C-alpha cells in the first residue's frame, strides 16, 4: 500500500493511504498492523489527505481531496470534522507544518493559508500573500512546498510567478522576493546556512541563492524524460542536492563541491521532509 503521509510515534507508525480511505497503525516492534478507520462522509477515496500531524492523543489530517480537516482521537477511535470555508476544490493543501500548538496549511489550489489551533479548535485564514502567487488557471496551484528558515520564518516558492515569500508565522508579516526572470516559476525549496535551493516548475533548472550576498546561480538540468518535465521535490544529503521525480524511478544529484550532475534510475521514497527522513 502507498501512503500519502505517515507519523512515527515511539513504537507506532500511523499512516493514511494515498489510494484508499484508510487510516492504519503499524507497530514497529511486533510487526502488526491495525485498521483504525475511514474518514466519514467522503464521496471519493483517492488522495484524501496530504499531511498528518500528532498532537497529544489526536491525529490531524490535512485535506487534499477530503471535504474538510479531520481529527482522529486515538483514545476512543472517533472522528471530528473541522469545517473550512470554500472547501470544494481538489488538491487543496499540498503541504503544512506545526507551529507551536497550531497547524499551518499552505493552500495549493486553496487560495490562502488555513491555521488550526489545537488548543481551542479555532480556524483562521490568511490570504494577503496569495495575490503575489496568482494561479494561471483554476486548475493550477499556488504553492506546494516551503522551507523553514528559522524558529518563526518560512520561505514559500510560488508555482505561478517568480516570487519567493518570506513569512513570519509569529506576526504574519511577510516579504516578497523577486527571483530570476518574470517568467520563472518554482516548485520545491530547501534552505540551509543562508543558501536556498529551488527547483523550477516550467524549466529544467536548479536555482541556488546566496541570501547574504544576494547572488543567484542557475544550473541547467535534463528533465525531458520525467513526469511533468521537471523535478518535484528537493532534499539535501551530505554535500549533495537530490532532486526527486514524481511517481518514477528517477532522481538527479547535484554535487555542491565538484558541481557534477548525476542522473539515477532510482526512486527515493520520502516522508517527514522537515527531518529529511529518507527510505531508499
PDB file of C-alpha atoms in Angstrom:
ATOM      1  CA  UNK A   1       0.000   0.000   0.000  1.00  0.00           C
ATOM      2  CA  UNK A   2       1.232   3.511  -0.831  1.00  0.00           C
ATOM      3  CA  UNK A   3       0.681   6.205   1.786  1.00  0.00           C
ATOM      4  CA  UNK A   4       0.184   9.956   1.483  1.00  0.00           C
ATOM      5  CA  UNK A   5       1.959  10.608   4.772  1.00  0.00           C
ATOM      6  CA  UNK A   6       2.931   8.910   7.996  1.00  0.00           C
ATOM      7  CA  UNK A   7       3.932   9.712  11.571  1.00  0.00           C
ATOM      8  CA  UNK A   8       6.355   7.755  13.732  1.00  0.00           C
ATOM      9  CA  UNK A   9       5.499   7.943  17.442  1.00  0.00           C
ATOM     10  CA  UNK A  10       7.714   5.716  19.608  1.00  0.00           C
ATOM     11  CA  UNK A  11       6.934   2.127  18.530  1.00  0.00           C
ATOM     12  CA  UNK A  12       3.942   3.064  16.374  1.00  0.00           C
ATOM     13  CA  UNK A  13       3.675   4.305  12.830  1.00  0.00           C
ATOM     14  CA  UNK A  14       0.410   5.993  11.777  1.00  0.00           C
ATOM     15  CA  UNK A  15      -0.256   6.283   8.055  1.00  0.00           C
ATOM     16  CA  UNK A  16      -3.016   7.236   5.636  1.00  0.00           C
ATOM     17  CA  UNK A  17      -3.417   5.556   2.263  1.00  0.00           C
ATOM     18  CA  UNK A  18      -2.959   7.524  -0.938  1.00  0.00           C
ATOM     19  CA  UNK A  19      -5.480   5.463  -2.928  1.00  0.00           C
ATOM     20  CA  UNK A  20      -7.986   4.345  -0.280  1.00  0.00           C
ATOM     21  CA  UNK A  21      -9.920   5.864   2.586  1.00  0.00           C
ATOM     22  CA  UNK A  22      -7.848   4.056   5.177  1.00  0.00           C
ATOM     23  CA  UNK A  23      -6.036   5.092   8.373  1.00  0.00           C
ATOM     24  CA  UNK A  24      -3.768   2.431   9.881  1.00  0.00           C
ATOM     25  CA  UNK A  25      -1.415   1.907  12.807  1.00  0.00           C
ATOM     26  CA  UNK A  26       1.684  -0.266  12.438  1.00  0.00           C
ATOM     27  CA  UNK A  27       3.660  -1.467  15.454  1.00  0.00           C
ATOM     28  CA  UNK A  28       7.358  -1.494  14.610  1.00  0.00           C
ATOM     29  CA  UNK A  29       8.185  -3.973  17.392  1.00  0.00           C
ATOM     30  CA  UNK A  30       5.750  -6.799  16.730  1.00  0.00           C
ATOM     31  CA  UNK A  31       5.091  -6.021  13.042  1.00  0.00           C
ATOM     32  CA  UNK A  32       1.309  -5.996  13.484  1.00  0.00           C
ATOM     33  CA  UNK A  33      -0.974  -3.616  11.564  1.00  0.00           C
ATOM     34  CA  UNK A  34      -4.307  -2.312  12.804  1.00  0.00           C
ATOM     35  CA  UNK A  35      -7.021  -0.638  10.718  1.00  0.00           C
ATOM     36  CA  UNK A  36      -8.132   2.449  12.666  1.00  0.00           C
ATOM     37  CA  UNK A  37     -10.896   3.809  10.464  1.00  0.00           C
ATOM     38  CA  UNK A  38     -12.173   5.687   7.435  1.00  0.00           C
ATOM     39  CA  UNK A  39     -12.814   9.412   7.123  1.00  0.00           C
ATOM     40  CA  UNK A  40     -16.611   9.726   7.272  1.00  0.00           C
ATOM     41  CA  UNK A  41     -18.859  11.126   4.532  1.00  0.00           C
ATOM     42  CA  UNK A  42     -16.372  11.101   1.633  1.00  0.00           C
ATOM     43  CA  UNK A  43     -17.558  10.706  -1.966  1.00  0.00           C
ATOM     44  CA  UNK A  44     -14.173   9.522  -3.256  1.00  0.00           C
ATOM     45  CA  UNK A  45     -11.153   7.672  -1.972  1.00  0.00           C
ATOM     46  CA  UNK A  46      -8.098   8.902  -3.918  1.00  0.00           C
ATOM     47  CA  UNK A  47      -5.749  11.463  -2.385  1.00  0.00           C
ATOM     48  CA  UNK A  48      -7.934  12.429   0.550  1.00  0.00           C
ATOM     49  CA  UNK A  49      -5.044  13.500   2.787  1.00  0.00           C
ATOM     50  CA  UNK A  50      -1.796  15.331   2.089  1.00  0.00           C
ATOM     51  CA  UNK A  51      -0.213  15.594   5.563  1.00  0.00           C
ATOM     52  CA  UNK A  52      -0.686  14.173   9.065  1.00  0.00           C
ATOM     53  CA  UNK A  53       0.295  15.513  12.479  1.00  0.00           C
ATOM     54  CA  UNK A  54       0.017  14.153  16.022  1.00  0.00           C
ATOM     55  CA  UNK A  55      -0.821  16.398  18.958  1.00  0.00           C
ATOM     56  CA  UNK A  56      -1.196  14.720  22.344  1.00  0.00           C
ATOM     57  CA  UNK A  57      -3.617  11.829  21.648  1.00  0.00           C
ATOM     58  CA  UNK A  58      -5.031  13.243  18.432  1.00  0.00           C
ATOM     59  CA  UNK A  59      -4.125  12.894  14.780  1.00  0.00           C
ATOM     60  CA  UNK A  60      -4.852  15.812  12.482  1.00  0.00           C
ATOM     61  CA  UNK A  61      -5.352  15.044   8.786  1.00  0.00           C
ATOM     62  CA  UNK A  62      -4.758  17.886   6.333  1.00  0.00           C
ATOM     63  CA  UNK A  63      -7.197  17.666   3.398  1.00  0.00           C
ATOM     64  CA  UNK A  64      -6.049  17.215  -0.156  1.00  0.00           C
ATOM     65  CA  UNK A  65      -9.301  15.963  -1.692  1.00  0.00           C
ATOM     66  CA  UNK A  66     -11.146  15.401   1.595  1.00  0.00           C
ATOM     67  CA  UNK A  67     -14.082  17.729   2.229  1.00  0.00           C
ATOM     68  CA  UNK A  68     -12.745  19.195   5.495  1.00  0.00           C
ATOM     69  CA  UNK A  69      -9.952  18.989   8.070  1.00  0.00           C
ATOM     70  CA  UNK A  70     -10.328  15.861  10.190  1.00  0.00           C
ATOM     71  CA  UNK A  71      -9.126  14.996  13.667  1.00  0.00           C
ATOM     72  CA  UNK A  72      -8.893  11.397  14.904  1.00  0.00           C
ATOM     73  CA  UNK A  73      -8.985  10.720  18.651  1.00  0.00           C
ATOM     74  CA  UNK A  74      -6.674   7.792  19.454  1.00  0.00           C
ATOM     75  CA  UNK A  75      -8.324   7.200  22.830  1.00  0.00           C
ATOM     76  CA  UNK A  76     -11.840   6.474  21.591  1.00  0.00           C
ATOM     77  CA  UNK A  77     -11.270   5.993  17.820  1.00  0.00           C
ATOM     78  CA  UNK A  78     -13.644   8.846  16.951  1.00  0.00           C
ATOM     79  CA  UNK A  79     -13.575  11.393  14.153  1.00  0.00           C
ATOM     80  CA  UNK A  80     -14.098  15.154  14.374  1.00  0.00           C
ATOM     81  CA  UNK A  81     -14.885  17.176  11.244  1.00  0.00           C
ATOM     82  CA  UNK A  82     -13.445  20.703  11.175  1.00  0.00           C
ATOM     83  CA  UNK A  83     -15.198  22.859   8.588  1.00  0.00           C
ATOM     84  CA  UNK A  84     -13.235  25.303   6.429  1.00  0.00           C
ATOM     85  CA  UNK A  85     -14.580  27.947   4.066  1.00  0.00           C
ATOM     86  CA  UNK A  86     -14.724  27.280   0.306  1.00  0.00           C
ATOM     87  CA  UNK A  87     -13.507  23.688   0.616  1.00  0.00           C
ATOM     88  CA  UNK A  88     -14.898  22.424  -2.700  1.00  0.00           C
ATOM     89  CA  UNK A  89     -11.636  22.371  -4.678  1.00  0.00           C
ATOM     90  CA  UNK A  90      -9.424  19.328  -5.105  1.00  0.00           C
ATOM     91  CA  UNK A  91      -5.717  19.354  -4.204  1.00  0.00           C
ATOM     92  CA  UNK A  92      -6.479  21.905  -1.509  1.00  0.00           C
ATOM     93  CA  UNK A  93      -3.249  21.718   0.508  1.00  0.00           C
ATOM     94  CA  UNK A  94      -0.011  20.103  -0.660  1.00  0.00           C
ATOM     95  CA  UNK A  95       1.964  20.850   2.481  1.00  0.00           C
ATOM     96  CA  UNK A  96       1.611  22.028   6.074  1.00  0.00           C
ATOM     97  CA  UNK A  97       3.643  22.439   9.241  1.00  0.00           C
ATOM     98  CA  UNK A  98       3.320  22.553  13.018  1.00  0.00           C
ATOM     99  CA  UNK A  99       3.940  25.939  14.628  1.00  0.00           C
ATOM    100  CA  UNK A 100       3.717  25.546  18.403  1.00  0.00           C
ATOM    101  CA  UNK A 101       0.092  24.496  19.077  1.00  0.00           C
ATOM    102  CA  UNK A 102      -1.092  25.242  15.550  1.00  0.00           C
ATOM    103  CA  UNK A 103      -1.109  23.526  12.179  1.00  0.00           C
ATOM    104  CA  UNK A 104      -0.386  25.926   9.313  1.00  0.00           C
ATOM    105  CA  UNK A 105      -1.765  24.653   5.987  1.00  0.00           C
ATOM    106  CA  UNK A 106      -0.452  26.274   2.795  1.00  0.00           C
ATOM    107  CA  UNK A 107      -3.058  26.389   0.064  1.00  0.00           C
ATOM    108  CA  UNK A 108      -2.198  24.631  -3.198  1.00  0.00           C
ATOM    109  CA  UNK A 109      -5.435  25.200  -5.138  1.00  0.00           C
ATOM    110  CA  UNK A 110      -6.977  26.677  -1.981  1.00  0.00           C
ATOM    111  CA  UNK A 111      -6.411  30.437  -2.145  1.00  0.00           C
ATOM    112  CA  UNK A 112      -4.920  31.134   1.242  1.00  0.00           C
ATOM    113  CA  UNK A 113      -3.340  29.776   4.407  1.00  0.00           C
ATOM    114  CA  UNK A 114      -5.561  27.997   6.921  1.00  0.00           C
ATOM    115  CA  UNK A 115      -4.432  27.809  10.549  1.00  0.00           C
ATOM    116  CA  UNK A 116      -5.940  25.351  13.020  1.00  0.00           C
ATOM    117  CA  UNK A 117      -5.374  25.826  16.750  1.00  0.00           C
ATOM    118  CA  UNK A 118      -5.186  22.512  18.605  1.00  0.00           C
ATOM    119  CA  UNK A 119      -5.869  24.127  21.989  1.00  0.00           C
ATOM    120  CA  UNK A 120      -9.141  25.952  21.291  1.00  0.00           C
ATOM    121  CA  UNK A 121     -10.204  24.411  17.964  1.00  0.00           C
ATOM    122  CA  UNK A 122     -10.287  27.770  16.187  1.00  0.00           C
ATOM    123  CA  UNK A 123      -9.746  28.041  12.434  1.00  0.00           C
ATOM    124  CA  UNK A 124      -8.264  31.244  10.998  1.00  0.00           C
ATOM    125  CA  UNK A 125      -7.372  32.370   7.480  1.00  0.00           C
ATOM    126  CA  UNK A 126      -4.583  34.422   5.927  1.00  0.00           C
ATOM    127  CA  UNK A 127      -4.842  35.320   2.234  1.00  0.00           C
ATOM    128  CA  UNK A 128      -2.879  38.553   1.684  1.00  0.00           C
ATOM    129  CA  UNK A 129       0.264  36.997   0.229  1.00  0.00           C
ATOM    130  CA  UNK A 130      -1.653  34.918  -2.331  1.00  0.00           C
ATOM    131  CA  UNK A 131      -2.112  37.884  -4.651  1.00  0.00           C
ATOM    132  CA  UNK A 132       1.614  37.521  -5.387  1.00  0.00           C
ATOM    133  CA  UNK A 133       1.135  33.858  -6.352  1.00  0.00           C
ATOM    134  CA  UNK A 134      -1.725  34.205  -8.840  1.00  0.00           C
ATOM    135  CA  UNK A 135      -2.754  30.882 -10.366  1.00  0.00           C
ATOM    136  CA  UNK A 136      -2.722  30.833 -14.169  1.00  0.00           C
ATOM    137  CA  UNK A 137      -5.950  28.840 -14.210  1.00  0.00           C
ATOM    138  CA  UNK A 138      -8.440  27.435 -11.740  1.00  0.00           C
ATOM    139  CA  UNK A 139      -6.722  24.035 -12.121  1.00  0.00           C
ATOM    140  CA  UNK A 140      -3.227  25.255 -11.365  1.00  0.00           C
ATOM    141  CA  UNK A 141      -1.683  25.551  -7.912  1.00  0.00           C
ATOM    142  CA  UNK A 142      -0.287  28.468  -5.944  1.00  0.00           C
ATOM    143  CA  UNK A 143       2.418  26.651  -3.983  1.00  0.00           C
ATOM    144  CA  UNK A 144       3.259  23.125  -2.903  1.00  0.00           C
ATOM    145  CA  UNK A 145       6.328  23.441  -0.685  1.00  0.00           C
ATOM    146  CA  UNK A 146       8.045  25.518   1.999  1.00  0.00           C
ATOM    147  CA  UNK A 147      11.390  25.676   3.778  1.00  0.00           C
ATOM    148  CA  UNK A 148      11.898  26.518   7.426  1.00  0.00           C
ATOM    149  CA  UNK A 149      14.287  29.474   7.690  1.00  0.00           C
ATOM    150  CA  UNK A 150      14.395  29.989  11.467  1.00  0.00           C
ATOM    151  CA  UNK A 151      12.196  29.445  14.523  1.00  0.00           C
ATOM    152  CA  UNK A 152       9.444  31.723  13.215  1.00  0.00           C
ATOM    153  CA  UNK A 153      10.003  32.177   9.489  1.00  0.00           C
ATOM    154  CA  UNK A 154       9.378  30.034   6.417  1.00  0.00           C
ATOM    155  CA  UNK A 155      10.083  30.527   2.717  1.00  0.00           C
ATOM    156  CA  UNK A 156       7.299  29.768   0.226  1.00  0.00           C
ATOM    157  CA  UNK A 157       8.083  29.460  -3.507  1.00  0.00           C
ATOM    158  CA  UNK A 158       5.335  30.432  -5.937  1.00  0.00           C
ATOM    159  CA  UNK A 159       4.342  27.904  -8.612  1.00  0.00           C
ATOM    160  CA  UNK A 160       2.966  30.654 -10.877  1.00  0.00           C
ATOM    161  CA  UNK A 161       5.304  33.624 -10.521  1.00  0.00           C
ATOM    162  CA  UNK A 162       8.940  34.388  -9.832  1.00  0.00           C
ATOM    163  CA  UNK A 163       8.171  35.188  -6.195  1.00  0.00           C
ATOM    164  CA  UNK A 164       9.571  33.706  -3.002  1.00  0.00           C
ATOM    165  CA  UNK A 165       7.590  34.721   0.087  1.00  0.00           C
ATOM    166  CA  UNK A 166       9.333  35.030   3.448  1.00  0.00           C
ATOM    167  CA  UNK A 167       6.562  34.662   6.035  1.00  0.00           C
ATOM    168  CA  UNK A 168       6.926  35.269   9.767  1.00  0.00           C
ATOM    169  CA  UNK A 169       4.450  32.919  11.449  1.00  0.00           C
ATOM    170  CA  UNK A 170       4.561  34.836  14.743  1.00  0.00           C
ATOM    171  CA  UNK A 171       3.116  38.105  13.441  1.00  0.00           C
ATOM    172  CA  UNK A 172       2.181  37.015   9.861  1.00  0.00           C
ATOM    173  CA  UNK A 173       4.301  39.777   8.341  1.00  0.00           C
ATOM    174  CA  UNK A 174       5.884  38.869   5.023  1.00  0.00           C
ATOM    175  CA  UNK A 175       8.406  39.937   2.414  1.00  0.00           C
ATOM    176  CA  UNK A 176       8.168  39.249  -1.317  1.00  0.00           C
ATOM    177  CA  UNK A 177      11.396  38.423  -3.160  1.00  0.00           C
ATOM    178  CA  UNK A 178      11.690  38.535  -6.957  1.00  0.00           C
ATOM    179  CA  UNK A 179      13.954  35.723  -8.153  1.00  0.00           C
ATOM    180  CA  UNK A 180      15.255  35.308 -11.704  1.00  0.00           C
ATOM    181  CA  UNK A 181      13.136  36.409 -14.663  1.00  0.00           C
ATOM    182  CA  UNK A 182       9.437  37.402 -14.522  1.00  0.00           C
ATOM    183  CA  UNK A 183       8.623  34.233 -16.492  1.00  0.00           C
ATOM    184  CA  UNK A 184      10.273  31.933 -13.910  1.00  0.00           C
ATOM    185  CA  UNK A 185       8.127  29.766 -11.631  1.00  0.00           C
ATOM    186  CA  UNK A 186       9.112  27.462  -8.788  1.00  0.00           C
ATOM    187  CA  UNK A 187       8.289  24.011  -7.460  1.00  0.00           C
ATOM    188  CA  UNK A 188      10.225  22.892  -4.386  1.00  0.00           C
ATOM    189  CA  UNK A 189      12.656  24.514  -1.964  1.00  0.00           C
ATOM    190  CA  UNK A 190      15.373  23.630   0.559  1.00  0.00           C
ATOM    191  CA  UNK A 191      17.107  26.122   2.887  1.00  0.00           C
ATOM    192  CA  UNK A 192      20.339  25.754   4.860  1.00  0.00           C
ATOM    193  CA  UNK A 193      23.027  28.159   6.123  1.00  0.00           C
ATOM    194  CA  UNK A 194      21.812  31.228   4.171  1.00  0.00           C
ATOM    195  CA  UNK A 195      21.503  29.256   0.926  1.00  0.00           C
ATOM    196  CA  UNK A 196      18.264  28.471  -0.893  1.00  0.00           C
ATOM    197  CA  UNK A 197      17.996  25.589  -3.366  1.00  0.00           C
ATOM    198  CA  UNK A 198      14.897  25.788  -5.567  1.00  0.00           C
ATOM    199  CA  UNK A 199      13.620  23.670  -8.435  1.00  0.00           C
ATOM    200  CA  UNK A 200      11.975  25.292 -11.439  1.00  0.00           C
ATOM    201  CA  UNK A 201       8.380  24.451 -12.339  1.00  0.00           C
ATOM    202  CA  UNK A 202       8.461  25.446 -16.008  1.00  0.00           C
ATOM    203  CA  UNK A 203      12.134  24.989 -16.952  1.00  0.00           C
ATOM    204  CA  UNK A 204      14.797  22.349 -16.319  1.00  0.00           C
ATOM    205  CA  UNK A 205      16.747  24.322 -13.735  1.00  0.00           C
ATOM    206  CA  UNK A 206      18.061  24.292 -10.217  1.00  0.00           C
ATOM    207  CA  UNK A 207      18.363  27.739  -8.613  1.00  0.00           C
ATOM    208  CA  UNK A 208      20.967  28.314  -5.896  1.00  0.00           C
ATOM    209  CA  UNK A 209      20.594  31.581  -3.970  1.00  0.00           C
ATOM    210  CA  UNK A 210      23.194  33.036  -1.610  1.00  0.00           C
ATOM    211  CA  UNK A 211      20.890  35.186   0.514  1.00  0.00           C
ATOM    212  CA  UNK A 212      23.630  37.153   2.317  1.00  0.00           C
ATOM    213  CA  UNK A 213      25.391  38.098  -0.923  1.00  0.00           C
ATOM    214  CA  UNK A 214      22.137  38.372  -2.902  1.00  0.00           C
ATOM    215  CA  UNK A 215      23.605  36.168  -5.639  1.00  0.00           C
ATOM    216  CA  UNK A 216      21.740  33.750  -7.895  1.00  0.00           C
ATOM    217  CA  UNK A 217      23.104  30.768  -9.816  1.00  0.00           C
ATOM    218  CA  UNK A 218      21.125  28.727 -12.311  1.00  0.00           C
ATOM    219  CA  UNK A 219      22.094  25.104 -13.017  1.00  0.00           C
ATOM    220  CA  UNK A 220      20.744  23.586 -16.231  1.00  0.00           C
ATOM    221  CA  UNK A 221      19.244  20.104 -15.839  1.00  0.00           C
ATOM    222  CA  UNK A 222      17.991  17.353 -18.105  1.00  0.00           C
ATOM    223  CA  UNK A 223      14.424  16.565 -17.091  1.00  0.00           C
ATOM    224  CA  UNK A 224      12.992  15.795 -20.517  1.00  0.00           C
ATOM    225  CA  UNK A 225      12.008  12.185 -19.810  1.00  0.00           C
ATOM    226  CA  UNK A 226      10.420  12.543 -16.371  1.00  0.00           C
ATOM    227  CA  UNK A 227       6.828  13.110 -15.298  1.00  0.00           C
ATOM    228  CA  UNK A 228       5.639  16.730 -15.872  1.00  0.00           C
ATOM    229  CA  UNK A 229       9.066  17.601 -17.303  1.00  0.00           C
ATOM    230  CA  UNK A 230      10.513  18.875 -14.040  1.00  0.00           C
ATOM    231  CA  UNK A 231      11.679  17.633 -10.652  1.00  0.00           C
ATOM    232  CA  UNK A 232       9.023  17.868  -7.959  1.00  0.00           C
ATOM    233  CA  UNK A 233      10.933  17.559  -4.679  1.00  0.00           C
ATOM    234  CA  UNK A 234      14.301  18.547  -3.316  1.00  0.00           C
ATOM    235  CA  UNK A 235      16.328  17.391  -0.315  1.00  0.00           C
ATOM    236  CA  UNK A 236      19.950  17.688   0.812  1.00  0.00           C
ATOM    237  CA  UNK A 237      22.095  14.769   1.885  1.00  0.00           C
ATOM    238  CA  UNK A 238      25.730  15.348   2.843  1.00  0.00           C
ATOM    239  CA  UNK A 239      27.168  17.617   0.124  1.00  0.00           C
ATOM    240  CA  UNK A 240      24.586  16.714  -2.482  1.00  0.00           C
ATOM    241  CA  UNK A 241      21.313  18.247  -3.534  1.00  0.00           C
ATOM    242  CA  UNK A 242      18.956  15.423  -4.539  1.00  0.00           C
ATOM    243  CA  UNK A 243      16.074  16.204  -6.895  1.00  0.00           C
ATOM    244  CA  UNK A 244      13.183  13.765  -6.948  1.00  0.00           C
ATOM    245  CA  UNK A 245      10.847  12.942  -9.819  1.00  0.00           C
ATOM    246  CA  UNK A 246       7.164  12.277  -9.208  1.00  0.00           C
ATOM    247  CA  UNK A 247       5.989   8.649  -9.394  1.00  0.00           C
ATOM    248  CA  UNK A 248       9.110   7.472 -11.208  1.00  0.00           C
ATOM    249  CA  UNK A 249      12.346   5.654 -10.509  1.00  0.00           C
ATOM    250  CA  UNK A 250      14.422   8.687 -11.430  1.00  0.00           C
ATOM    251  CA  UNK A 251      16.407  11.222  -9.462  1.00  0.00           C
ATOM    252  CA  UNK A 252      19.151  13.766 -10.009  1.00  0.00           C
ATOM    253  CA  UNK A 253      22.105  14.503  -7.730  1.00  0.00           C
ATOM    254  CA  UNK A 254      23.995  17.790  -7.832  1.00  0.00           C
ATOM    255  CA  UNK A 255      27.360  17.750  -6.030  1.00  0.00           C
ATOM    256  CA  UNK A 256      27.930  21.097  -4.286  1.00  0.00           C
ATOM    257  CA  UNK A 257      31.692  20.527  -4.098  1.00  0.00           C
ATOM    258  CA  UNK A 258      32.530  19.323  -7.599  1.00  0.00           C
ATOM    259  CA  UNK A 259      29.454  20.778  -9.405  1.00  0.00           C
ATOM    260  CA  UNK A 260      28.943  17.367 -11.033  1.00  0.00           C
ATOM    261  CA  UNK A 261      25.430  16.300 -12.017  1.00  0.00           C
ATOM    262  CA  UNK A 262      24.453  12.631 -11.841  1.00  0.00           C
ATOM    263  CA  UNK A 263      21.176  11.142 -13.095  1.00  0.00           C
ATOM    264  CA  UNK A 264      19.929   7.954 -11.447  1.00  0.00           C
ATOM    265  CA  UNK A 265      17.279   5.392 -12.260  1.00  0.00           C
ATOM    266  CA  UNK A 266      16.498   5.262  -8.571  1.00  0.00           C
ATOM    267  CA  UNK A 267      13.429   6.137  -6.563  1.00  0.00           C
ATOM    268  CA  UNK A 268      13.622   7.808  -3.185  1.00  0.00           C
ATOM    269  CA  UNK A 269      10.572   7.211  -1.011  1.00  0.00           C
ATOM    270  CA  UNK A 270      10.446  10.140   1.358  1.00  0.00           C
ATOM    271  CA  UNK A 271       8.418  11.098   4.395  1.00  0.00           C
ATOM    272  CA  UNK A 272       8.709  13.746   7.077  1.00  0.00           C
ATOM    273  CA  UNK A 273      10.600  16.210   4.916  1.00  0.00           C
ATOM    274  CA  UNK A 274      11.246  18.565   7.835  1.00  0.00           C
ATOM    275  CA  UNK A 275      13.638  15.985   9.262  1.00  0.00           C
ATOM    276  CA  UNK A 276      14.856  14.699   5.888  1.00  0.00           C
ATOM    277  CA  UNK A 277      13.985  11.113   6.631  1.00  0.00           C
ATOM    278  CA  UNK A 278      14.515   9.033   3.518  1.00  0.00           C
ATOM    279  CA  UNK A 279      13.643   5.428   2.777  1.00  0.00           C
ATOM    280  CA  UNK A 280      15.536   4.072  -0.235  1.00  0.00           C
TER     281      UNK A 280
END
